[in-house]
Coordinates of C-alpha atoms and ligand atoms in Angstrom, one line a residue:
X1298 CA 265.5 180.3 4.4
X1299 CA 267.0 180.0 0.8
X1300 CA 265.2 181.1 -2.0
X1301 CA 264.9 178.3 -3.9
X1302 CA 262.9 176.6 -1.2
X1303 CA 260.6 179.6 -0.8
X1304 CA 257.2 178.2 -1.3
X1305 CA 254.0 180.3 -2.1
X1306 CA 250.4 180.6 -0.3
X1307 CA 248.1 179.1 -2.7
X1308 CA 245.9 182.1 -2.2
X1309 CA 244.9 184.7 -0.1
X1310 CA 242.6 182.1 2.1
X1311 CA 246.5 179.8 2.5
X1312 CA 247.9 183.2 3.7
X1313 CA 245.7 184.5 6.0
X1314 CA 245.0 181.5 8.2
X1315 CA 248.4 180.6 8.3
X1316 CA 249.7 184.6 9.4
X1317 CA 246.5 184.1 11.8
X1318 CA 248.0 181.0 12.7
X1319 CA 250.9 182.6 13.9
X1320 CA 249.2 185.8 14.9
X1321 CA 246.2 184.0 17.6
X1322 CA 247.4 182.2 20.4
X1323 CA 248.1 182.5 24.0
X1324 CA 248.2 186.4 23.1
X1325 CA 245.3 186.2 22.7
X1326 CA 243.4 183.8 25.0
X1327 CA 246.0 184.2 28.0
X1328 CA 247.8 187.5 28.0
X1329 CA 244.8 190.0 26.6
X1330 CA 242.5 189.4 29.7
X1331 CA 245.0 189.5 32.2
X1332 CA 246.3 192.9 30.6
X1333 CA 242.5 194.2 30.0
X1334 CA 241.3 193.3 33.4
X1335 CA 245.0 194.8 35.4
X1336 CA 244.7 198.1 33.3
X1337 CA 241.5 199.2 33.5
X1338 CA 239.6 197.0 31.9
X1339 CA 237.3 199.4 29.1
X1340 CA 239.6 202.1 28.5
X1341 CA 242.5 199.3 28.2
X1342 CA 240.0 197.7 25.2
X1343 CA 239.3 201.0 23.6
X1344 CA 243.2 201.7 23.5
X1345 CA 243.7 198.6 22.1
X1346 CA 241.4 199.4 19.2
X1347 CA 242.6 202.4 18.3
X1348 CA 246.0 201.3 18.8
X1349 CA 244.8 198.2 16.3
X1350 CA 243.4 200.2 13.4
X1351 CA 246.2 202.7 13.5
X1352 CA 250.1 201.5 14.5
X1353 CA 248.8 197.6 13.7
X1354 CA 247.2 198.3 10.4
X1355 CA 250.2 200.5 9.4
X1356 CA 253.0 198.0 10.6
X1357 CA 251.3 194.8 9.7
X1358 CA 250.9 196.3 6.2
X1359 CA 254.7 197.4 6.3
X1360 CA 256.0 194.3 7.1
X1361 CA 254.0 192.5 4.9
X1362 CA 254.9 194.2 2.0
X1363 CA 258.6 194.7 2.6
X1364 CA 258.5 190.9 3.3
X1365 CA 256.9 190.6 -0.4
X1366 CA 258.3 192.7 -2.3
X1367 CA 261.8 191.5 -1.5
X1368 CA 260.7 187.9 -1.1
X1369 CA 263.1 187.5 2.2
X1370 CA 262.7 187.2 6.0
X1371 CA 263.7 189.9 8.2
X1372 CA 267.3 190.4 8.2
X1373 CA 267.5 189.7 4.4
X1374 CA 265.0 192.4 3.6
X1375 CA 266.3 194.8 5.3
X1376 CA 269.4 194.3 4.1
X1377 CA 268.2 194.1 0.4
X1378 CA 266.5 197.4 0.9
X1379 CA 269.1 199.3 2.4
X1380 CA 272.2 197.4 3.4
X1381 CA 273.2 199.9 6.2
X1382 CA 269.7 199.2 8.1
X1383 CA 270.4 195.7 8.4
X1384 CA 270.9 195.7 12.1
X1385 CA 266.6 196.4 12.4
X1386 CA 266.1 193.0 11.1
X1387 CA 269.1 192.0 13.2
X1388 CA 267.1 193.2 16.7
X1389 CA 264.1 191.9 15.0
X1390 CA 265.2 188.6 15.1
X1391 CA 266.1 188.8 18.7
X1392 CA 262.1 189.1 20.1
X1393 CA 261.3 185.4 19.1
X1394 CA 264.4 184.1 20.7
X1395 CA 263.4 185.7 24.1
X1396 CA 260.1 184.8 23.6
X1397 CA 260.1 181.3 22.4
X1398 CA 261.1 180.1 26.0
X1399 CA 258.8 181.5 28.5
X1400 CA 255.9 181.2 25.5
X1401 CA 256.9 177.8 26.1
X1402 CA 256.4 177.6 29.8
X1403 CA 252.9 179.0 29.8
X1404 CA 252.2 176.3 27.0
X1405 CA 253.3 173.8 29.5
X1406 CA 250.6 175.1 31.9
X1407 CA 248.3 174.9 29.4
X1408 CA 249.3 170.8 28.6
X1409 CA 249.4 170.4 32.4
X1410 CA 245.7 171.9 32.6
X1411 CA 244.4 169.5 29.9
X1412 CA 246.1 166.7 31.2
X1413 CA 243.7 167.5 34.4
X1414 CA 240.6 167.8 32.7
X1415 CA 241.9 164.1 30.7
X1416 CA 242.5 162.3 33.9
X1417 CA 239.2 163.6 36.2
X1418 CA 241.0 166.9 38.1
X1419 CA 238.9 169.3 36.8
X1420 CA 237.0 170.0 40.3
X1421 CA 240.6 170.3 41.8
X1422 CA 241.1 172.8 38.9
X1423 CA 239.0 175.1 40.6
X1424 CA 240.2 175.3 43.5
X1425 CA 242.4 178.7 45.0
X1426 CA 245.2 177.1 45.7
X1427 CA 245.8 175.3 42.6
X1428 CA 247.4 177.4 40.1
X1429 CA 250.0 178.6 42.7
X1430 CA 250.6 174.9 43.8
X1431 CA 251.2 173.7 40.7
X1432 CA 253.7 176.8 39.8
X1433 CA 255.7 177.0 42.8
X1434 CA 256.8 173.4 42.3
X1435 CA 260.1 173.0 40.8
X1436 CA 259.8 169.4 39.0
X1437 CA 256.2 169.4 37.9
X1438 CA 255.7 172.7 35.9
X1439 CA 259.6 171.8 33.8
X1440 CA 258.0 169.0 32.8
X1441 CA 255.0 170.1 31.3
X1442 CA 257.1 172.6 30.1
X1443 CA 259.7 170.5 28.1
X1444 CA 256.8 168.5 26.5
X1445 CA 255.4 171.4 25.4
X1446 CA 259.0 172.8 23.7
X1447 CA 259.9 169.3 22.8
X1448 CA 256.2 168.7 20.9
X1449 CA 257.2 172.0 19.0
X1450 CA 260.5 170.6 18.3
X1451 CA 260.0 167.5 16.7
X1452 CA 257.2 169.1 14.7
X1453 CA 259.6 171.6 13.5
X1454 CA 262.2 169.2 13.3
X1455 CA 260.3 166.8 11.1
X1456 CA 258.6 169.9 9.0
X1457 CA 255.1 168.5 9.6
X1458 CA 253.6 172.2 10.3
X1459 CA 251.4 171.3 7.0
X1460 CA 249.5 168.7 9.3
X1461 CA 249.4 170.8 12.0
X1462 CA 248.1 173.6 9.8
X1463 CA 245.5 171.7 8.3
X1464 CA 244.2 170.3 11.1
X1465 CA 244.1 173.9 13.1
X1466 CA 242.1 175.1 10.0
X1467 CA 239.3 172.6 11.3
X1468 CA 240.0 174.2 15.2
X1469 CA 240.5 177.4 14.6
X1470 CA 236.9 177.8 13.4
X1471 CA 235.5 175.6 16.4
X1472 CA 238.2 177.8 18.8
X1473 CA 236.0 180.8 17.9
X1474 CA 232.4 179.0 18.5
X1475 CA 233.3 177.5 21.5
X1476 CA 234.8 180.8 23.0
X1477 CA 231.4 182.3 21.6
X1478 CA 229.4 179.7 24.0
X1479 CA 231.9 180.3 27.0
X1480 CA 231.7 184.3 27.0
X1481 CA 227.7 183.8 26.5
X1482 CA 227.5 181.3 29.2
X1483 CA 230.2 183.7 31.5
X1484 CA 227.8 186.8 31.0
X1485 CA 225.0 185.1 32.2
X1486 CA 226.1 184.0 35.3
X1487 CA 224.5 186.0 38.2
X1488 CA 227.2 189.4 38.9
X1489 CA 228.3 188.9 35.9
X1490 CA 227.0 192.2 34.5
X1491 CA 228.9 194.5 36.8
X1492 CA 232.5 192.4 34.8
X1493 CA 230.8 193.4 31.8
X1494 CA 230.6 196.7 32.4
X1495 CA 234.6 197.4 33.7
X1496 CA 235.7 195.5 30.6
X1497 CA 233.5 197.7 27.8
X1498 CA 232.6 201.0 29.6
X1499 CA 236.0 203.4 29.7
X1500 CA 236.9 205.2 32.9
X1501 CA 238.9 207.7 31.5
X1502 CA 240.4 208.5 35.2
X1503 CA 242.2 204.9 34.4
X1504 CA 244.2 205.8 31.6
X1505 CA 247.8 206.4 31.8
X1506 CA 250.7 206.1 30.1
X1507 CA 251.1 202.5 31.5
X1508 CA 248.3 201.8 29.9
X1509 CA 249.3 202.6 26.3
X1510 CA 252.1 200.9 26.6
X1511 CA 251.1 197.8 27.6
X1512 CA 248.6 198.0 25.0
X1513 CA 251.0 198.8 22.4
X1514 CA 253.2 195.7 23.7
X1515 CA 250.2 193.7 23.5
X1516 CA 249.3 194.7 20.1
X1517 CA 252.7 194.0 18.6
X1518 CA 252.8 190.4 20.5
X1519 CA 249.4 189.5 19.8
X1520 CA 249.5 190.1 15.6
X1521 CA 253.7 189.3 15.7
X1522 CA 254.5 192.2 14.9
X1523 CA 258.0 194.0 15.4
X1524 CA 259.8 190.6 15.3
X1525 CA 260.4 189.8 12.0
X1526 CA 257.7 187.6 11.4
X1527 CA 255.5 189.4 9.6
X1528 CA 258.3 190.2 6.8
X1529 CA 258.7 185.7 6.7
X1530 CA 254.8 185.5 6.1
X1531 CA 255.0 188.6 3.6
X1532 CA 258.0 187.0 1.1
X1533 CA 255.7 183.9 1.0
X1534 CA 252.5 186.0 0.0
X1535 CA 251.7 185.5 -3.9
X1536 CA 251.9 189.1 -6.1
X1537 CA 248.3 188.7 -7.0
X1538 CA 246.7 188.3 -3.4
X1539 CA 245.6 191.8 -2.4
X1540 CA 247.3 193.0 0.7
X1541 CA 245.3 195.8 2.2
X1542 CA 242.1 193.1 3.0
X1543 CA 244.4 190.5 4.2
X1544 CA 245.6 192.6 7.0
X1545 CA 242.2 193.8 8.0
X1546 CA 241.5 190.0 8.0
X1547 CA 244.1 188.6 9.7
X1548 CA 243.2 192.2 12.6
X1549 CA 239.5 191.2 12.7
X1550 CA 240.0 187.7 13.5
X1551 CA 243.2 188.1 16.5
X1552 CA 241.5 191.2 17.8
X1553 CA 237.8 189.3 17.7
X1554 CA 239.3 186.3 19.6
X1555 CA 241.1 188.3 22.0
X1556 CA 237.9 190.2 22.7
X1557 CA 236.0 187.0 23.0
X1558 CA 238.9 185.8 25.9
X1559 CA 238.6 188.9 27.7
X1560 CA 234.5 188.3 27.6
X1561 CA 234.7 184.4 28.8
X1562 CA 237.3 185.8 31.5
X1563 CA 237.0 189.4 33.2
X1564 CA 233.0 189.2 34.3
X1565 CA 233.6 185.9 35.7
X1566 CA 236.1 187.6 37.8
X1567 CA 233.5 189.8 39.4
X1568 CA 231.3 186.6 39.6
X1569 CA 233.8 184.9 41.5
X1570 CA 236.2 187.2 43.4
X1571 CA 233.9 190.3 43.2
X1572 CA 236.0 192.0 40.6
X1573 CA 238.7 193.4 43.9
X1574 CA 241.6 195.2 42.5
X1575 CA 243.6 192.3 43.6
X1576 CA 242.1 189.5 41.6
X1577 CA 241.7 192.0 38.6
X1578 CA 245.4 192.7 39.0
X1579 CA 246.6 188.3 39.0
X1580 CA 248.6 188.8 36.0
X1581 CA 249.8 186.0 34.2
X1582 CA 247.9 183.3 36.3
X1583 CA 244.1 185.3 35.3
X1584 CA 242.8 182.4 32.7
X1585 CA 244.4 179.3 34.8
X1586 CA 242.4 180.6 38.1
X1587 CA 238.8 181.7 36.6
X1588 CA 238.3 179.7 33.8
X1589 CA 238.0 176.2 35.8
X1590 CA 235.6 177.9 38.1
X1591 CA 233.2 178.7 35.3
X1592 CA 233.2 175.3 33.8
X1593 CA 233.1 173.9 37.2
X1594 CA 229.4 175.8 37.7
X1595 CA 228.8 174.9 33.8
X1596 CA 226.7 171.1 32.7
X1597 CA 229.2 169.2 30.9
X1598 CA 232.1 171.6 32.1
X1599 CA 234.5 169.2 32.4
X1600 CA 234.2 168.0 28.5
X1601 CA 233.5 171.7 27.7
X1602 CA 236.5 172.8 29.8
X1603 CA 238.7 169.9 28.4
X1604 CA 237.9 170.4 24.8
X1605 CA 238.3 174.3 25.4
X1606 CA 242.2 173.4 26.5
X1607 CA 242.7 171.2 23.9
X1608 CA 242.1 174.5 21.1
X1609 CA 244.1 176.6 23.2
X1610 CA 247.1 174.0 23.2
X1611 CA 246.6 173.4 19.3
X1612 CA 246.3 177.6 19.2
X1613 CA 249.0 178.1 21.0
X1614 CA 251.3 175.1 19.1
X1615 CA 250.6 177.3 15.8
X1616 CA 251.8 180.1 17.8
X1617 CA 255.2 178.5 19.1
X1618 CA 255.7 176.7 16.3
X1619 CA 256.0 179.9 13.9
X1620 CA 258.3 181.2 16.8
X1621 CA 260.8 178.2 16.5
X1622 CA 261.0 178.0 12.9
X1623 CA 262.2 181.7 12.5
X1624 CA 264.6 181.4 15.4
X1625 CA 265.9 178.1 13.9
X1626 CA 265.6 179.8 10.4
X1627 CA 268.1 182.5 12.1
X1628 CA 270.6 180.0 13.3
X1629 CA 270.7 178.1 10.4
X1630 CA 271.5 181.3 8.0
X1631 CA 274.1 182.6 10.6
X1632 CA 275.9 179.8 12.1
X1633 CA 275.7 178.1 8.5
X1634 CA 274.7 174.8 9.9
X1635 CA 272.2 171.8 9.1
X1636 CA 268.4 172.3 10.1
X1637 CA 268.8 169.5 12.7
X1638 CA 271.7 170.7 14.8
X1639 CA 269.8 174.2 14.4
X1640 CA 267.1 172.7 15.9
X1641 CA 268.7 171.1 19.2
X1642 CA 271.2 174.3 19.4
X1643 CA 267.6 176.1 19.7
X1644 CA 266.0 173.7 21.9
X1645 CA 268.8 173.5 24.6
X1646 CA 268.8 176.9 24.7
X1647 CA 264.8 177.9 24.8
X1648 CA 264.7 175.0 27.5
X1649 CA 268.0 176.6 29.7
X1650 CA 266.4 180.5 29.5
X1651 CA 262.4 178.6 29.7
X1652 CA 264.1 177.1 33.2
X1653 CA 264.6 180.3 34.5
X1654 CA 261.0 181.7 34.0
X1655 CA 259.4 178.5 35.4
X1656 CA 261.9 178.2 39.1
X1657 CA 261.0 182.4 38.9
X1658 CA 257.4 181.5 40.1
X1659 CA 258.9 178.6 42.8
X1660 CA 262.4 178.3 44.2
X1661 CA 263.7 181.4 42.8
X1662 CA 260.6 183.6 43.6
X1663 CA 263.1 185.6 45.5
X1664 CA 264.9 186.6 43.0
X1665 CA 264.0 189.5 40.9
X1666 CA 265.4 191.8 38.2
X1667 CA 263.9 195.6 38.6
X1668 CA 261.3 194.1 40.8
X1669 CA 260.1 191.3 38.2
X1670 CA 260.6 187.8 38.5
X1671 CA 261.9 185.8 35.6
X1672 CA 258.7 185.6 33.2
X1673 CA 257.8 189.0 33.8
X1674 CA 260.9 190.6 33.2
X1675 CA 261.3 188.7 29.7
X1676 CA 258.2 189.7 28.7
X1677 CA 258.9 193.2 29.8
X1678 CA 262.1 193.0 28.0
X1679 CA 260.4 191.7 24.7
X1680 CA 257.2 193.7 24.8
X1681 CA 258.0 196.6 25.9
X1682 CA 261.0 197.4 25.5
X1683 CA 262.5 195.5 22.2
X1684 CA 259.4 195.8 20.3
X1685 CA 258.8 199.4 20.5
X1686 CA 262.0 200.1 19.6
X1687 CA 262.1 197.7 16.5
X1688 CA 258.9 199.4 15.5
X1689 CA 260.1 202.7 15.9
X1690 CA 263.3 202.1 13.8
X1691 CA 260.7 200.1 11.4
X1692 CA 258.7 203.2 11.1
X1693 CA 261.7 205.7 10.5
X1694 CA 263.4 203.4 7.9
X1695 CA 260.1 203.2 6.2
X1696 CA 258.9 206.9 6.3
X1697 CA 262.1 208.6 5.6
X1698 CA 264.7 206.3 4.1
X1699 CA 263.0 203.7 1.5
X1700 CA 259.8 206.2 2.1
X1701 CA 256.4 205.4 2.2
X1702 CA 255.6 205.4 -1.3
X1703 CA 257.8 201.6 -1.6
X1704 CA 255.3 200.2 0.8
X1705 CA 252.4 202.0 -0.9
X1706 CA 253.3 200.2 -4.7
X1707 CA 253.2 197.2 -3.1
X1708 CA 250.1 197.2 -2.2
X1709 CA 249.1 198.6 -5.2
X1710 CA 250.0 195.8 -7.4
X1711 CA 246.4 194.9 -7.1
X1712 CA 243.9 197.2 -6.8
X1713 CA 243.9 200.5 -4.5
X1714 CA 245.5 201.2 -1.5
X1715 CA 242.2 202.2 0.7
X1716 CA 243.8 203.8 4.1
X1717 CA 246.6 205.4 1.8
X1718 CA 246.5 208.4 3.8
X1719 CA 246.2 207.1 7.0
X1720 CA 249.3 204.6 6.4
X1721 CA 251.2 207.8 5.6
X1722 CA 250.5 210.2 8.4
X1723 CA 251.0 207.0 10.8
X1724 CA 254.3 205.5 9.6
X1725 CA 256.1 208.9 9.6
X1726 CA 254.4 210.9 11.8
X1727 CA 251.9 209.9 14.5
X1728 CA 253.2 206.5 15.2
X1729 CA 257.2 207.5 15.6
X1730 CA 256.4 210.6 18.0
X1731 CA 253.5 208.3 20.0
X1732 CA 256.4 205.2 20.8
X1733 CA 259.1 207.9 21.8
X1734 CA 257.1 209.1 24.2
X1735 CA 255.5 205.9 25.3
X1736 CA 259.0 204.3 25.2
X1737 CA 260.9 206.8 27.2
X1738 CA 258.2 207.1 30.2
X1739 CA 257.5 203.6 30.9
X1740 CA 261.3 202.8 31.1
X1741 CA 262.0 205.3 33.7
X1742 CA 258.9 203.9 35.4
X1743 CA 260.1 200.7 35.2
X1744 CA 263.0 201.7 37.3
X1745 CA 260.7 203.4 39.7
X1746 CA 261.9 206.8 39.0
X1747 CA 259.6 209.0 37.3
X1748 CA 256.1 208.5 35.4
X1749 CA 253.3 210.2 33.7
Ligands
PFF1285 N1 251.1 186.2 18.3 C1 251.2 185.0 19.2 C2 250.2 185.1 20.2 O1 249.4 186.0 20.3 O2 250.1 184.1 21.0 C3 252.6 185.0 19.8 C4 253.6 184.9 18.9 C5 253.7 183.9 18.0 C6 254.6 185.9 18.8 C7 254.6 183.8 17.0 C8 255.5 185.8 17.8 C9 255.5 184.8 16.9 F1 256.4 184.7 16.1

């Protein structure tokens, strides 16, 4: 991204739909239940929270204004503020590249899924066996996949985000009412309530340092945080736009829709599989089982279900989209070649490494890495490892070697700098000790030797 091409926001409205255009997509709708409802379901949300206000106010705000006041994307900046710390913006930059390919898979089961609803399968939608039908095949799922990647591709490829932008300013609204009707109607159902319960009443005998961590991983996927992109949106920002309420926007609106997800999805879990610890615990396949089931018992489910999974496509194309362009944005300033070849250098490769995490769930279900299959282990890798380690270094760099008062002028270029304190005490203190010792225990229990 040269400078010259660096285009502005046209306000603060321009910048905070596009960051939350990046910031709410599958995240969101498809990982954030699946996580809430596996960990504990209340006491996973009210970790989330606090994790929200504190490390994702502080780092959104940090990235933000690094990104502005040097008016570069990740690597740049850091290099411009401190040449030796380059190499944060260097491991930054390598979270979308693992991402981008396995994002891309689970946006292929959402194509295939509206595709179903299109063409009259919604009923067969519903059914158990579906999901896992459809997932252990080996030709079916790669297809839906490489439509998905290759949709993302030639918009990137043509630069028509600005269409796609406008047009999910018109969804995203309509994303939120629609999920408001779902999670109504999903509350409603008959044993609903006892859903509603496990996903907003704590049981503090859940928590654990799993937990955390996979709420911390979350919170850094779900606003794209410790990745880089952040810093891109931030050197796009205007001077004049003030900072500290666009972050609290862009927080209120992922963290509302995610909370909306988990609302359509957990109760309707008890409703339909009597909330057991194993369907609580599905994992990635949560929204693709339940959902079909509620709009199957709904009047007009299959429109409602096929309009609902045509929002999470055009939420989720935002998402990916935001991905590519910074990975291609990456190849283009290291490799020094043209936007196109950066493009189909990117594209091969998402659709080689997205390969891998789709056979993971069929012929290669055999084959794991410290007990994951493909997909899991790269989002293991990404979340939880790579991004609390980018924001850890993040933090340090910030509270002791540019220190926080950099970050802290920034935002003061218009007006005052509300949670002052609070940015403080959690960039240098709270937030580097809390990811050590998040970090260091949910590795070794990763390798099944030790937890806490
Ligand atoms: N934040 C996106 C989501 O919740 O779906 C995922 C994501 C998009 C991560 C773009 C990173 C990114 F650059």
């Amino acid at each position: 991204m040269t400078n010259e091409k660096r285009s502005s926001f046209t306000g603060k409205i321009g910048f905070v739909l596009a960051a939350a255009g990046s910031a709410v997509g599958l995240g969101n709708i498809w990982r954030f239940p699946y996580l809430a409802a596996k960990y504990g379901g209340g006491i996973f949300l009210l970790v989330y929270i606090l994790l929200a206000v504190s490390f994702g106010f502080a780092l959104m705000t940090a990235e933000i204004a690094i990104g502005r006041k040097t008016g570069l994307s990740a690597i740049g900046a850091f290099s411009a503020l401190q040449k030796k710390y380059t190499f944060i913006g260097v491991l930054a930059s390598v979270v979308p590249v693992i991402i981008l390919p396995y994002y891309s898979v689970i946006g292929g089961w959402v194509t295939k899924y509206l595709y179903a609803f299109v063409t009259g399968g919604a009923v067969a939608t519903a059914k158990d066996e579906y999901f896992d039908g459809f997932i252990s095949q080996t030709t079916e799922p790669i297809i839906w996949f490489s439509v998905f990647i290759g949709i993302t591709a030639l918009i990137v490829l043509f630069g028509v985000e600005k269409g796609i932008e406008k047009v999910s300013k018109f969804m995203m609204p309509v994303l939120v009412a629609l999920s408001f009707f779902i999670a109504i109607y999903s509350i409603c159902m008959p044993g609903a309530w006892e859903g509603v319960k496990y996903y907003i009443m704590p049981d503090f005998s859940k928590f654990s340092a799993t937990t955390v961590l996979a709420a911390m991983g979350q919170l850094f996927y779900s606003m794209s945080l410790a990745m880089g992109i952040m810093i891109t949106y931030g050197s796009y920002m205007k001077k004049d736009v003030n900072l500290e309420s666009s972050v609290t926007q862009i927080e209120l609106f992922d963290t509302g829709i995610a909370f909306l997800a988990g609302m359509m999805i957990i109760p309707a879990v008890f409703v339909f599989s009597e909330g057991t610890p194993e369907a609580l615990g599905k994992g990635p396949s949560l929204m693709f089982v339940t959902l079909p089931k509620v709009f199957e018992t709904m009047a007009g489910g299959t429109y409602i279900g096929l309009i609902f999974f045509l929002l999470v496509l055009f939420a989720a194309l935002t998402s990916s989209i935001s991905l590519m362009e910074t990975v291609v944005s990456i190849v283009c300033d290291k490799f020094k070649v043209n936007r196109k070849l950066a493009c189909l250098l990117v594209f091969v490769f998402s659709v080689v490494l997205g390969l891998l995490s789709s056979l993971g769930y069929g012929v290669w279900s055999e084959v794991k890495i410290i007990g994951m299959q493909f997909l899991d282990f790269f989002d293991f890798i990404s979340n939880s490892v790579l991004m609390p380690i980018v924001a850890l270094l993040t933090c340090i760099f910030i509270g002791y070697v540019i220190k926080p008062k950099a970050v802290i002028e920034e935002v003061e270029l218009n007006g005052k700098f509300k949670r002052k304190k609070l940015f403080e005490v959690v960039i240098k203190y709270i937030a580097p000790i809390f990811i050590v010792l998040i970090l260091v225990s949910s590795v070794l229990d990763a390798f099944g030797k030790f937890s806490i």
